[in-house]
mmCIF file of C-alpha atoms and ligand atoms in Angstrom:
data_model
loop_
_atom_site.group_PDB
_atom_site.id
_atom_site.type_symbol
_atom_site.label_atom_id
_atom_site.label_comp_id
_atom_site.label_asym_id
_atom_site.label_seq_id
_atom_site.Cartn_x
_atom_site.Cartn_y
_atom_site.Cartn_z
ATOM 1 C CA UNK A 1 -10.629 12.996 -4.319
ATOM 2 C CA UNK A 2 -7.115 11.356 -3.060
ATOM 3 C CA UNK A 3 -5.907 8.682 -4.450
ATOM 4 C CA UNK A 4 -6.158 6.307 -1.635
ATOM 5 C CA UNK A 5 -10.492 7.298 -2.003
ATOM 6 C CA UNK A 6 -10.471 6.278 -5.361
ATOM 7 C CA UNK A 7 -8.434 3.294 -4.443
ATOM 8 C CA UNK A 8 -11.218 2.865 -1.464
ATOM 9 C CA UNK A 9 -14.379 3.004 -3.911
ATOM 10 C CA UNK A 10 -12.909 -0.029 -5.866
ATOM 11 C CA UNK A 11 -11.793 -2.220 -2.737
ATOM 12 C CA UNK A 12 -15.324 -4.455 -2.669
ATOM 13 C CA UNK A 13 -15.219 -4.871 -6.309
ATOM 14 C CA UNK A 14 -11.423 -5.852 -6.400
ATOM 15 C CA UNK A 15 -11.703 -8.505 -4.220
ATOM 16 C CA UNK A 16 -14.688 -10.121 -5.761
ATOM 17 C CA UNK A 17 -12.653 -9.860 -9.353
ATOM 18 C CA UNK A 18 -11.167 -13.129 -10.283
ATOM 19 C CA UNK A 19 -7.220 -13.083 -11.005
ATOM 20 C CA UNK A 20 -7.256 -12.416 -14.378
ATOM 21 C CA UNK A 21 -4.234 -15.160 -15.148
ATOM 22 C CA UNK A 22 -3.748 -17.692 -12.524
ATOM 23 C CA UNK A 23 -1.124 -19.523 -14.418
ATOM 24 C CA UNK A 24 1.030 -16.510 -14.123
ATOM 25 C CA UNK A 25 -0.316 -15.915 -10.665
ATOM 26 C CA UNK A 26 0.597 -18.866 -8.996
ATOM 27 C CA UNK A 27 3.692 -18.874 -11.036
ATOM 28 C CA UNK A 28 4.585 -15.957 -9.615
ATOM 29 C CA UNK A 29 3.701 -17.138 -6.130
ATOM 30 C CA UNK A 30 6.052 -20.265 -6.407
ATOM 31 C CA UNK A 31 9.087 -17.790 -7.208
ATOM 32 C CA UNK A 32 8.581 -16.147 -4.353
ATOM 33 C CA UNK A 33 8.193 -18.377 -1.810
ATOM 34 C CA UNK A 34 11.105 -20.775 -3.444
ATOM 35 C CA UNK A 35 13.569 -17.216 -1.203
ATOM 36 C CA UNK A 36 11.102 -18.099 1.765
ATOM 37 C CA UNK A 37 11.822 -20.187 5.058
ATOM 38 C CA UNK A 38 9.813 -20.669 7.978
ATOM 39 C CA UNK A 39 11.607 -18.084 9.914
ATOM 40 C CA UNK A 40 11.708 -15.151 7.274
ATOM 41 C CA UNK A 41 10.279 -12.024 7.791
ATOM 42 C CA UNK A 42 8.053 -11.000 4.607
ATOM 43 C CA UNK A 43 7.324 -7.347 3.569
ATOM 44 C CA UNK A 44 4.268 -6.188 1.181
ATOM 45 C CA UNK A 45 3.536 -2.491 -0.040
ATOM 46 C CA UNK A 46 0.383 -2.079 -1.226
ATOM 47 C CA UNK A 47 -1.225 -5.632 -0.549
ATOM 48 C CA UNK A 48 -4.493 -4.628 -1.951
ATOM 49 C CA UNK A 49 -6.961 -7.254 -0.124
ATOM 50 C CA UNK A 50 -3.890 -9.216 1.063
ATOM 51 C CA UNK A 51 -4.393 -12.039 -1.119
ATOM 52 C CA UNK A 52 -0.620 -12.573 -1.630
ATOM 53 C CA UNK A 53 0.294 -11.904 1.815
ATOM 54 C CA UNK A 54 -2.376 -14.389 3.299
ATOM 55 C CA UNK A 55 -0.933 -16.818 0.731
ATOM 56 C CA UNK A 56 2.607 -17.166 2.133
ATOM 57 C CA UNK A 57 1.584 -16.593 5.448
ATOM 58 C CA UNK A 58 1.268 -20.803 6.131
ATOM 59 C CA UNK A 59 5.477 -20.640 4.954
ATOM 60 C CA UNK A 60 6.497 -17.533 6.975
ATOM 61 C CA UNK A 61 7.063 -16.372 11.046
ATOM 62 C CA UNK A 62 5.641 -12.869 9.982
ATOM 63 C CA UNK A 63 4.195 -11.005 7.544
ATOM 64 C CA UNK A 64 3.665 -6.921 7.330
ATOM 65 C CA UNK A 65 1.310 -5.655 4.667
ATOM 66 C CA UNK A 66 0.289 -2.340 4.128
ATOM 67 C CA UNK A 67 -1.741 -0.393 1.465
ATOM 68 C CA UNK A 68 -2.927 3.275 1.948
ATOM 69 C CA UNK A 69 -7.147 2.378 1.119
ATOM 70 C CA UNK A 70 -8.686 1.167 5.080
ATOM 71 C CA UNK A 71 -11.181 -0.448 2.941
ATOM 72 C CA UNK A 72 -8.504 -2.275 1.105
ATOM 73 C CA UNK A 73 -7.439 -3.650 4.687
ATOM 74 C CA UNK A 74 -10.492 -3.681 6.270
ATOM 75 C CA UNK A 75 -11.066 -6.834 3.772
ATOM 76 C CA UNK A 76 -7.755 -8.228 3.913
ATOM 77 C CA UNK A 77 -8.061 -8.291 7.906
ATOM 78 C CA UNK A 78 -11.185 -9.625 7.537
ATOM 79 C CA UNK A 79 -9.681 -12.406 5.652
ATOM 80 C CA UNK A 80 -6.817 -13.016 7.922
ATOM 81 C CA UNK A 81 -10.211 -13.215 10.811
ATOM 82 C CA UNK A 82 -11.795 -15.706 8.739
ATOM 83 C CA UNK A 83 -9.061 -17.630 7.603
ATOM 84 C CA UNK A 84 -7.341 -18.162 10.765
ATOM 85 C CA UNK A 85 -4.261 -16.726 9.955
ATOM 86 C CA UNK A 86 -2.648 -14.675 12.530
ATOM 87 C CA UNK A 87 1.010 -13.881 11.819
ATOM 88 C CA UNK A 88 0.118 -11.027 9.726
ATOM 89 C CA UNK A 89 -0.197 -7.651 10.478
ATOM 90 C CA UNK A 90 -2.393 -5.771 8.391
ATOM 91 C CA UNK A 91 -1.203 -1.911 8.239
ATOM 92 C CA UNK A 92 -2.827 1.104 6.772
ATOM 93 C CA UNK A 93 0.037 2.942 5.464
ATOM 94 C CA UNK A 94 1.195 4.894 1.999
ATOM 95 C CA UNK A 95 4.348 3.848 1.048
ATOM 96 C CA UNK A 96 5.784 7.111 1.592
ATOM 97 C CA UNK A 97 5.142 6.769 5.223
ATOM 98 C CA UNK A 98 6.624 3.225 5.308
ATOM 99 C CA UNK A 99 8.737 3.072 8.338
ATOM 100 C CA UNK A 100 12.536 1.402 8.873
ATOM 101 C CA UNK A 101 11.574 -1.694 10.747
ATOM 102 C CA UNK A 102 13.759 -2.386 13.989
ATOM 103 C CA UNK A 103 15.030 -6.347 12.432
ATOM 104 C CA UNK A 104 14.992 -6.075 8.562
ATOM 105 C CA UNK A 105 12.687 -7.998 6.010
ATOM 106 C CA UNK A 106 13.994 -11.059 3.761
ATOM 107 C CA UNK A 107 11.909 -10.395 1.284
ATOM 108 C CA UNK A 108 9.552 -7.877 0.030
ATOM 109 C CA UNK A 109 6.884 -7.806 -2.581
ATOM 110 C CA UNK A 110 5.845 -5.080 -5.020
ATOM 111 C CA UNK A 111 3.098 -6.538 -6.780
ATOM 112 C CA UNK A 112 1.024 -4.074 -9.852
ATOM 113 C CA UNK A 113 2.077 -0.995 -7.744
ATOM 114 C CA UNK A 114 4.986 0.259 -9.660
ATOM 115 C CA UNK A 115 3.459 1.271 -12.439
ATOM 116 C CA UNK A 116 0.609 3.928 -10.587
ATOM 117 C CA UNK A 117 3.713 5.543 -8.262
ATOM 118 C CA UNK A 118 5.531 8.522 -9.678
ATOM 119 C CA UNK A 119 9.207 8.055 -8.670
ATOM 120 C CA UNK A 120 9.485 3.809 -8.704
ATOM 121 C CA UNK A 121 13.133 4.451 -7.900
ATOM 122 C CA UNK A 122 12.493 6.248 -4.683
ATOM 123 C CA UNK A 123 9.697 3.405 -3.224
ATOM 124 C CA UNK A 124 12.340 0.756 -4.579
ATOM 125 C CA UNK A 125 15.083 2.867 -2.765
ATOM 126 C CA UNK A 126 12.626 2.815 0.578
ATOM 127 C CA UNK A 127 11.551 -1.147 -0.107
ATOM 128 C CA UNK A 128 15.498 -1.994 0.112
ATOM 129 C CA UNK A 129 16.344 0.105 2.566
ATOM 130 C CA UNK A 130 13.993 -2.004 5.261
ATOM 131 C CA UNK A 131 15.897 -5.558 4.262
ATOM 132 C CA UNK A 132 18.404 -7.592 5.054
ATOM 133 C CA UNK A 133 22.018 -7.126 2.805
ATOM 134 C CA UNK A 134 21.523 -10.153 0.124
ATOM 135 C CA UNK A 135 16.748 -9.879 0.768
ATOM 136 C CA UNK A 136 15.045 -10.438 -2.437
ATOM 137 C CA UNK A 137 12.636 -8.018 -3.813
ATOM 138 C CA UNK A 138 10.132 -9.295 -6.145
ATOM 139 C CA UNK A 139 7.643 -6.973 -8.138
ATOM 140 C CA UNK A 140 5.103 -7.586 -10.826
ATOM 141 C CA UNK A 141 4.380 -4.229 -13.424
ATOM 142 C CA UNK A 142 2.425 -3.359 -16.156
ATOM 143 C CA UNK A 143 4.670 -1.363 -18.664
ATOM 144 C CA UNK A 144 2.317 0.816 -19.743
ATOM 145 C CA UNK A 145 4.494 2.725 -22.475
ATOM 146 C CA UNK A 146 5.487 -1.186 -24.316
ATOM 147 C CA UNK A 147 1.534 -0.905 -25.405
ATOM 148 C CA UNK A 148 0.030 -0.222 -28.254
ATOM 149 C CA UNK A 149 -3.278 1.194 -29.902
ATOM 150 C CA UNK A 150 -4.752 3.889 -27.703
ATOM 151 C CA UNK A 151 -3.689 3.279 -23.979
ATOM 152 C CA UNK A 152 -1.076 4.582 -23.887
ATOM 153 C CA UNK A 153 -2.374 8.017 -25.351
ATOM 154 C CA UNK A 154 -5.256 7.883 -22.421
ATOM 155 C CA UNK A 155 -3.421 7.754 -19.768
ATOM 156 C CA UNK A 156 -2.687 11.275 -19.137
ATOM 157 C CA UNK A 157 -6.572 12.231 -20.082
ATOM 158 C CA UNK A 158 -7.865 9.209 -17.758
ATOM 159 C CA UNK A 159 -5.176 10.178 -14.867
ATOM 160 C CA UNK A 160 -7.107 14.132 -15.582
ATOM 161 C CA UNK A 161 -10.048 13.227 -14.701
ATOM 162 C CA UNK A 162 -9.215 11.587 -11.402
ATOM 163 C CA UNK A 163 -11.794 8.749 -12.487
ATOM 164 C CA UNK A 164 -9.014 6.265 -12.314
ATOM 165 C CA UNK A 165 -5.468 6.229 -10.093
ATOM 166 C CA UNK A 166 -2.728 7.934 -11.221
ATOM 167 C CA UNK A 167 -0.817 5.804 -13.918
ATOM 168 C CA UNK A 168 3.398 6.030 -14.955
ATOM 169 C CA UNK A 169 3.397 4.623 -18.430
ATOM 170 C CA UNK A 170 7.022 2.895 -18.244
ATOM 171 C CA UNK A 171 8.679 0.890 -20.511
ATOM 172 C CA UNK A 172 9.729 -2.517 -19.783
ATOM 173 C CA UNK A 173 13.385 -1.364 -19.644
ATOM 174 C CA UNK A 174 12.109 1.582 -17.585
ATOM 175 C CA UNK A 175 11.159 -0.564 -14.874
ATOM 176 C CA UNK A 176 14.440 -2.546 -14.961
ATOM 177 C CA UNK A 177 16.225 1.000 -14.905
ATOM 178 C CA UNK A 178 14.566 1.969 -11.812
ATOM 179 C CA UNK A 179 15.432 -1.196 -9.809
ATOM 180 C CA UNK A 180 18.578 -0.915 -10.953
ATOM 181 C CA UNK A 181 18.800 2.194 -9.801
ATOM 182 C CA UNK A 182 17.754 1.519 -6.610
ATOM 183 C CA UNK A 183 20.966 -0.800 -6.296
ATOM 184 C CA UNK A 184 18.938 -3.993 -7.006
ATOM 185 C CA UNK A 185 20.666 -6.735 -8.860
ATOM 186 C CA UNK A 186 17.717 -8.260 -11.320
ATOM 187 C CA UNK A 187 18.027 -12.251 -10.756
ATOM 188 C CA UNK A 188 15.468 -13.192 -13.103
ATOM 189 C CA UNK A 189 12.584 -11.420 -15.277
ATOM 190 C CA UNK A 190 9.912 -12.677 -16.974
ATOM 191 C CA UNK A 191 6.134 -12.191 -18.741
ATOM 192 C CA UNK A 192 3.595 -14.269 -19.673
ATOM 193 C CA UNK A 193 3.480 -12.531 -23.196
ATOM 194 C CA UNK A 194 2.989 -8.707 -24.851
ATOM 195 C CA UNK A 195 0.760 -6.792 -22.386
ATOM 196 C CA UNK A 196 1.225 -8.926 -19.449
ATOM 197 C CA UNK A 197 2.812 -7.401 -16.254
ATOM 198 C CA UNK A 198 6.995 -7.802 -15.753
ATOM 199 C CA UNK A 199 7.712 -10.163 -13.085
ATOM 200 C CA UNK A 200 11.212 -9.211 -11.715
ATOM 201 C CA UNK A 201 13.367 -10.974 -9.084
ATOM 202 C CA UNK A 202 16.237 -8.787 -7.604
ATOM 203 C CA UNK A 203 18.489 -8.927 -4.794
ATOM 204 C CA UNK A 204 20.025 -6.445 -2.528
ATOM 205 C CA UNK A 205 24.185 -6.116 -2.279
ATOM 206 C CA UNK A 206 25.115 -8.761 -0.029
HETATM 207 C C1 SAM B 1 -3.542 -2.773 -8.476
HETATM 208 S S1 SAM B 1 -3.752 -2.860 -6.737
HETATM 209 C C2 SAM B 1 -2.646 -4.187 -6.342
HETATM 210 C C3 SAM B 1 -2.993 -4.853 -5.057
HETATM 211 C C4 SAM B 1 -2.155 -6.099 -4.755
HETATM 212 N N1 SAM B 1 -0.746 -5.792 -4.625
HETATM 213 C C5 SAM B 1 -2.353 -7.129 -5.832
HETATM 214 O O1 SAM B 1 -1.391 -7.496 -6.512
HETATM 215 O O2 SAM B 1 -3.495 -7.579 -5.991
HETATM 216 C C6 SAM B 1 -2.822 -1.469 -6.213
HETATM 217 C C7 SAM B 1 -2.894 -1.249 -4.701
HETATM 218 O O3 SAM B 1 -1.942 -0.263 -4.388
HETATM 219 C C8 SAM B 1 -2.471 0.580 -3.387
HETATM 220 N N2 SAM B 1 -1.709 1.836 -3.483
HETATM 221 C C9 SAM B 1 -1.598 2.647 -4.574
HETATM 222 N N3 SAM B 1 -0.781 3.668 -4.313
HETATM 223 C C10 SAM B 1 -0.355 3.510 -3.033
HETATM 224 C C11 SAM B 1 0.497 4.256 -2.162
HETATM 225 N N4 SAM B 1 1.111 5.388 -2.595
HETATM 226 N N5 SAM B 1 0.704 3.822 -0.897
HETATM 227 C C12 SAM B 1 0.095 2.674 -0.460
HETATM 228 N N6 SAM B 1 -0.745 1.926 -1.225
HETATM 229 C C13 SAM B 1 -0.951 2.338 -2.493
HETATM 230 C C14 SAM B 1 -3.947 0.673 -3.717
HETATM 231 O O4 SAM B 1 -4.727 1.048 -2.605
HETATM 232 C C15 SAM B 1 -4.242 -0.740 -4.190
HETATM 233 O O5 SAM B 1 -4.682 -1.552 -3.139
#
């Protein structure tokens, strides 16, 4: 099974699930759109249901979201349908395939993606390389390899069996590392405790 059919089999579920920490949610939401302006252009890789995206849609000209499950979008268009919203264009897309976009992207989100992609660098790289010089990149990730007891020790057994997506256990610093490496300046970083995701804020050279 690929991973964008597993990722497809748990699209209903995920977007009945409750956010699992709304403090840090909507904390994380205020960040963002605190780099936002009415006429910025907003980028999202792998907007799940588009919950994010639909969120700042009210503050932005245009959003483009994309995520490689159609079930994942077919709900997040849906959405958009229901909600009124129309200044966001729901794409079906892996991030490998993401395209250089003929007027660059403020800002871009990377929100609990890093952390199931093998080379964060490289989608970092591709993220940066479709913004403005000085956009903002903002990413949420569970560091996987900062945890302790068993997960950690799963992962490669659970990633075997195909049951679950593909995980990258990174460290905390890891994840800095690879933004870095992408030649992303890290603004600001934060989590709401041990276990919780890494919000970062970086910006591209100016
Ligand atoms: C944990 S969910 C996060 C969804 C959303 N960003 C959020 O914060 O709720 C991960 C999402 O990444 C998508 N995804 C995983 N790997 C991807 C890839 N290589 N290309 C595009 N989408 C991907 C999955 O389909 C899924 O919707």
């Amino acid at each position: 099974m690929s991973q964008a059919a597993i990722w497809d089999r748990f699209a209903k579920g995920y977007a009945k699930r409750a956010i699992s920490d709304p403090e840090s949610y909507n904390r994380k939401l205020e960040q963002t759109a605190q780099r936002l302006t009415p006429s910025s252009r907003l980028l999202e890789i792998a907007c799940g249901t588009g919950t994010t995206a639909l969120w700042h849609a009210p503050n932005v000209a245009h959003v483009r979201a994309s995520d490689f499950s159609s079930q994942m979008i077919a709900i997040a268009r849906q959405k958009a349908e229901d909600a009124g919203v129309t200044n966001v264009e729901f794409v079906v897309e892996a991030i490998d395939d993401l395209p250089r976009p003929e007027a660059p992207f403020d800002v871009a989100l990377a929100m609990s993606i890093l952390h199931l992609l093998p080379d964060p660098t490289a989608t970092l790289r591709r993220v940066t390389d479709c913004l403005r010089p000085g956009g903002y990149v903002f990413s949420s990730t569970v560091c996987l390899r900062d945890m302790g007891g068993l997960v950690p020790r799963l992962i490669p057994y659970l990633s075997w069996t195909r049951l679950l997506p593909r995980l990258n256990p990174m460290s905390a610093d890891q994840v800095i590392a690879a933004h870095e490496a992408a030649g992303l300046r890290i603004l600001d970083r934060w989590s709401a405790g041990p276990g919780s995701a890494l919000f970062i804020e970086a910006q591209t050279p100016e």
